[in-house]
Structures are given as structure tokens and as C-alpha cells.
Amino acid sequence: QITLKESGPTLVKPTQTLTLTCTFSGFSLTNSGVGVGWIRQPPGKALEWLALIYWTDNKRYSPSLKNRLTITKDTSKNQVVLSVTNLDPVDTATYYCAHSTVFYDSSGYYSYFNYWGQGTLVTVSS
Amino acid sequence: DIQMTQSPSSVSASVGDRITITCRASQDISSWLGWYQQKPGKAPNLLIFAVSSLQSGVPSRFSGSGSGTDFTLTISSLQPEDFGTYFCQQANSFPYTFGQGTTLEIK
């Protein structure tokens, strides 16, 4: 059974750095064809993909966050960590981590998110 | 970025109805399209991937079709538990993008 759970602060001040941890079980990020992604959702709005890390340790980021994101994995702890720097109130959202089964070929990797954590609401406010 | 546009934004239907939600990509995404259902206060749930492949455990009343830029999600016989918001996602190229959502209300 695959489960994921996000943890981290619920209230962060503007300009600070947010660090979120995704702790998972039921799979290993050393297995071929596996990824973990972060997706956020501002209140009442649509989903926004942020970052993805693969079993190979390859990483992909959303360009719209302009180098504010860092994603890392600790396979011994079954954790993936996302850092977001220079927070602004517009970053207020529920942040989800999600397991991805990765399809890949000579052209690249293709991911859908088939298991999700419960999400954690992060409010950015002074 | 590839823009994903869903229509309608909301729909109200009765139990037993057949409903269709459309998702249009701003450029060709081949068959790299998924659909998610989200209920209030809950995480999204993957229903369909690669246009028409049903995720394990998803009822067969859900189906998907399309290719290139135009895709549809169909619920053949609406059930009370199908309320919620539906999102499409393109997995063809980075950054991955989602549609703005279609809210389904059961009359």
C-alpha cells in the first residue's frame, strides 16, 4: 500500500524559505520508473505542478517559480524535500506531494500522479 | 507552456445521466493526457492516464478519448459519488500543466 504524507510549517512570513518534507511508504525511490512530485493548489483555484524528482535523481522544476525551488530525496529515509525560497502571500496554497509512475522512452519521461498525500495548507503572511 | 482549457467550467446533472467534459491543449500533446477527480478538502485522485487507460480501481463508467489537442472525459451513467471537480493534466512536456477544472454537481 502506497502512502505519502506532507509535513512542514503551516504559517511562514514573507521572504522566508519554506521547507516541506514528504514521507512515503510502500515504494522505493530507487526503483526504476518511479518519481515523486510536488503540486500546489491556492484556495479555490487550480492545481499547479512545481517539481519532480526521479529514481535516477534527475529533477525537473516549474520555470514560473524562477529558481526558487529545490527538490531532493533521501532514499534511506523514504523522504523527498521541497524548498521554496523568498515566499510571498501568493504562495499561500495547499501543497501536495504525489507518487508518479513514470513512462519513459528515447524522447523523455512522462508522469502522472497516481498516489497523493493529504496535502498541507501553507499560509504566507506577516 | 502548454495551456489546458476545460469546458464547461461547471455542470449540473442527474443520476443516470451521461456527461462529457472537454479538455483542449494549446499544442499537440500526443496521448499524454490524464484526468483527475477532486472532492472538497481532499487530494486529487487519478482516474485516467494516457487518454483512455483506466487507473486501477476506477469504475468502468469513466472513459476517455481524444488525441493531439482535443480530449474528452465521459461518465456514462452518473452516480451520486461522482460529484466534485475534474482536472485534466498534460504530461507531454515540462512544465506539466493542469486545466482550470470542471465542477460537477449532482442535481
Coordinates of C-alpha atoms in Angstrom, one line a residue:
Chain A
Q1 CA 0.0 0.0 0.0
I2 CA 1.5 3.3 -1.1
T3 CA 1.1 6.3 1.2
L4 CA 2.6 9.7 1.3
K5 CA 2.3 12.5 3.9
E6 CA 3.5 16.1 3.8
S7 CA 4.9 17.9 6.8
G8 CA 6.2 21.4 7.5
P9 CA 5.2 24.8 8.8
T10 CA 1.6 26.0 8.3
L11 CA 2.5 29.7 8.6
V12 CA 5.5 31.4 7.1
K13 CA 6.5 35.0 6.8
P14 CA 7.1 36.8 3.5
T15 CA 10.7 36.5 2.2
Q16 CA 11.3 33.4 4.3
T17 CA 12.1 29.9 3.0
L18 CA 9.6 27.1 3.1
T19 CA 10.8 23.6 3.6
L20 CA 8.3 20.7 3.2
T21 CA 9.0 17.1 3.7
C22 CA 7.2 14.2 2.0
T23 CA 7.5 10.9 3.9
F24 CA 6.3 7.9 2.0
S25 CA 5.9 4.2 2.3
G26 CA 5.0 1.3 0.0
F27 CA 7.6 2.1 -2.7
S28 CA 11.2 3.0 -3.1
L29 CA 12.7 5.9 -5.0
T30 CA 15.5 3.6 -6.0
N31 CA 13.1 1.5 -8.2
S32 CA 13.1 2.2 -11.9
G33 CA 10.1 4.1 -13.2
V34 CA 9.3 5.9 -10.0
G35 CA 9.1 9.6 -9.3
V36 CA 7.8 11.9 -6.6
G37 CA 6.3 15.3 -7.4
W38 CA 5.1 18.4 -5.7
I39 CA 1.9 20.1 -6.8
R40 CA 0.2 23.1 -5.1
Q41 CA -3.3 24.5 -5.1
P42 CA -4.2 28.0 -3.9
P43 CA -7.6 28.2 -2.1
G44 CA -10.4 27.7 -4.6
K45 CA -8.0 27.6 -7.6
A46 CA -6.5 25.1 -10.0
L47 CA -3.6 22.7 -9.5
E48 CA -0.1 23.9 -10.3
W49 CA 2.8 21.5 -10.8
L50 CA 6.0 22.6 -9.1
A51 CA 8.8 19.9 -9.2
L52 CA 9.5 16.3 -9.8
I53 CA 12.4 14.0 -8.8
Y54 CA 13.0 10.6 -10.5
W55 CA 14.6 7.4 -9.3
T56 CA 17.7 8.4 -11.3
D57 CA 17.9 11.6 -9.2
N58 CA 17.1 13.7 -12.3
K59 CA 15.0 16.7 -11.3
R60 CA 12.6 19.0 -13.1
Y61 CA 11.2 22.3 -12.0
S62 CA 8.5 24.7 -13.0
P63 CA 10.1 27.7 -14.7
S64 CA 7.5 30.0 -13.4
L65 CA 9.0 29.9 -9.9
K66 CA 12.2 31.1 -11.3
N67 CA 14.9 29.2 -9.5
R68 CA 13.1 29.4 -6.1
L69 CA 12.6 25.6 -5.9
T70 CA 14.9 22.8 -4.8
I71 CA 13.8 19.2 -4.6
T72 CA 16.0 16.5 -3.0
K73 CA 15.5 12.9 -2.0
D74 CA 16.7 10.8 0.9
T75 CA 16.2 7.2 -0.1
S76 CA 17.3 5.8 3.2
K77 CA 14.5 7.7 5.0
N78 CA 12.0 7.4 2.2
Q79 CA 11.6 11.2 2.1
V80 CA 11.5 13.9 -0.5
V81 CA 12.1 17.5 0.5
L82 CA 11.0 20.6 -1.3
S83 CA 12.4 24.1 -0.5
V84 CA 10.8 27.3 -1.8
T85 CA 12.7 30.5 -1.2
N86 CA 11.6 34.1 -0.9
L87 CA 8.0 33.4 -0.1
D88 CA 5.2 35.8 -1.0
P89 CA 1.5 35.8 0.0
V90 CA 0.6 34.5 -3.4
D91 CA 2.4 31.3 -2.5
T92 CA -0.4 30.5 0.0
A93 CA -1.7 27.2 -1.0
T94 CA -2.2 23.5 -0.1
Y95 CA 1.0 21.7 -1.1
Y96 CA 0.7 18.1 -2.1
C97 CA 3.4 15.5 -2.7
A98 CA 2.5 12.7 -5.1
H99 CA 3.9 9.4 -6.3
S100 CA 4.3 9.1 -10.1
T101 CA 4.6 6.0 -12.2
V102 CA 6.9 7.2 -14.9
F103 CA 6.6 6.3 -18.6
Y104 CA 9.8 6.8 -20.5
D105 CA 11.3 6.3 -23.9
S106 CA 14.0 7.8 -26.1
S107 CA 12.2 11.1 -26.1
G108 CA 11.9 11.6 -22.4
Y109 CA 9.9 11.0 -19.2
Y110 CA 6.1 11.2 -18.9
S111 CA 4.5 11.3 -15.5
Y112 CA 1.0 11.1 -14.0
F113 CA 0.4 11.3 -10.3
N114 CA -1.3 8.2 -9.1
Y115 CA -1.0 8.4 -5.3
W116 CA -1.2 11.7 -3.3
G117 CA -0.6 12.8 0.2
Q118 CA -3.4 14.5 2.1
G119 CA -1.8 18.0 1.5
T120 CA -0.7 20.6 3.8
L121 CA -2.0 24.2 3.8
V122 CA 0.8 26.8 4.0
T123 CA -0.2 30.4 4.7
V124 CA 2.3 33.1 3.9
S125 CA 1.6 36.2 6.0
S126 CA 3.4 38.6 8.2
Chain B
D1 CA 3.9 26.5 -21.5
I2 CA 1.1 24.3 -22.8
Q3 CA -2.2 25.8 -21.8
M4 CA -5.0 23.3 -20.9
T5 CA -8.6 24.7 -21.3
Q6 CA -11.5 22.8 -19.9
S7 CA -15.2 23.2 -20.7
P8 CA -17.7 23.6 -19.3
S9 CA -16.5 25.2 -16.1
S10 CA -19.4 23.7 -14.2
V11 CA -22.1 21.2 -15.0
S12 CA -25.2 20.0 -13.1
A13 CA -26.7 16.7 -14.0
S14 CA -28.9 13.9 -12.6
V15 CA -28.1 10.4 -11.5
G16 CA -28.0 8.2 -14.6
D17 CA -27.1 11.0 -17.0
R18 CA -24.2 10.7 -19.4
I19 CA -21.9 13.7 -19.2
T20 CA -18.8 14.8 -21.1
I21 CA -16.1 17.1 -20.1
T22 CA -13.7 18.5 -22.7
C23 CA -10.1 19.5 -22.4
R24 CA -8.2 21.3 -25.1
A25 CA -4.4 21.7 -25.3
S26 CA -2.8 24.8 -26.8
Q27 CA -0.5 22.5 -28.8
D28 CA -0.2 18.8 -29.7
I29 CA 0.4 16.7 -26.6
S30 CA 0.0 13.3 -28.5
S31 CA -1.7 11.0 -26.0
W32 CA -0.1 12.3 -22.8
L33 CA -3.2 13.3 -21.1
G34 CA -4.6 12.4 -17.7
W35 CA -7.8 13.1 -15.8
Y36 CA -8.3 13.6 -12.0
Q37 CA -11.3 13.9 -9.7
Q38 CA -11.1 16.0 -6.6
K39 CA -13.6 16.2 -3.8
P40 CA -13.8 19.1 -1.4
G41 CA -11.0 19.1 1.1
K42 CA -9.4 16.1 -0.4
A43 CA -6.4 15.4 -2.7
P44 CA -7.0 14.7 -6.4
N45 CA -7.4 11.1 -7.5
L46 CA -6.1 9.9 -10.8
L47 CA -8.9 8.4 -12.9
I48 CA -7.4 8.0 -16.4
F49 CA -3.9 8.3 -17.8
A50 CA -2.7 8.2 -21.4
V51 CA -6.0 9.5 -22.7
S52 CA -8.0 6.3 -22.1
S53 CA -6.3 4.0 -19.7
L54 CA -8.3 3.5 -16.5
Q55 CA -6.4 3.7 -13.3
S56 CA -6.8 0.6 -11.1
G57 CA -10.0 0.7 -9.0
V58 CA -11.7 3.3 -11.1
P59 CA -15.3 2.3 -12.2
S60 CA -15.7 1.5 -15.9
R61 CA -18.4 4.2 -16.3
F62 CA -15.5 6.6 -16.6
S63 CA -13.8 6.7 -20.1
G64 CA -11.5 9.0 -22.0
S65 CA -10.8 9.7 -25.6
G66 CA -9.0 12.0 -28.0
S67 CA -5.6 12.8 -29.3
G68 CA -3.4 15.7 -30.3
T69 CA -5.2 18.7 -28.8
D70 CA -8.7 17.7 -28.1
F71 CA -9.8 15.3 -25.3
T72 CA -12.9 14.2 -23.5
L73 CA -13.8 12.6 -20.3
T74 CA -17.1 10.8 -20.3
I75 CA -19.1 9.4 -17.4
S76 CA -21.6 7.0 -18.9
S77 CA -24.1 6.8 -16.1
L78 CA -23.7 9.4 -13.4
Q79 CA -23.6 8.2 -9.8
P80 CA -24.1 10.3 -6.6
E81 CA -20.5 9.8 -5.6
D82 CA -19.2 11.4 -8.9
F83 CA -19.7 15.0 -7.6
G84 CA -16.5 17.0 -7.4
T85 CA -14.1 18.9 -9.6
Y86 CA -12.4 17.3 -12.5
F87 CA -9.0 18.3 -13.8
C88 CA -7.1 17.3 -16.9
Q89 CA -3.2 17.3 -16.9
Q90 CA -0.8 17.2 -19.8
A91 CA 2.3 15.0 -19.3
N92 CA 3.8 15.6 -22.8
S93 CA 6.3 18.3 -21.8
F94 CA 7.5 20.4 -19.0
P95 CA 6.2 22.3 -17.2
Y96 CA 3.3 19.9 -16.6
T97 CA 0.0 21.9 -16.6
F98 CA -3.5 21.3 -15.5
G99 CA -6.8 22.6 -16.7
Q100 CA -8.7 25.1 -14.6
G101 CA -11.2 22.4 -13.5
T102 CA -14.8 21.4 -14.2
T103 CA -17.1 21.3 -11.2
L104 CA -19.8 18.6 -11.4
E105 CA -22.9 18.9 -9.3
I106 CA -25.4 16.2 -8.9
K107 CA -29.0 17.5 -9.1

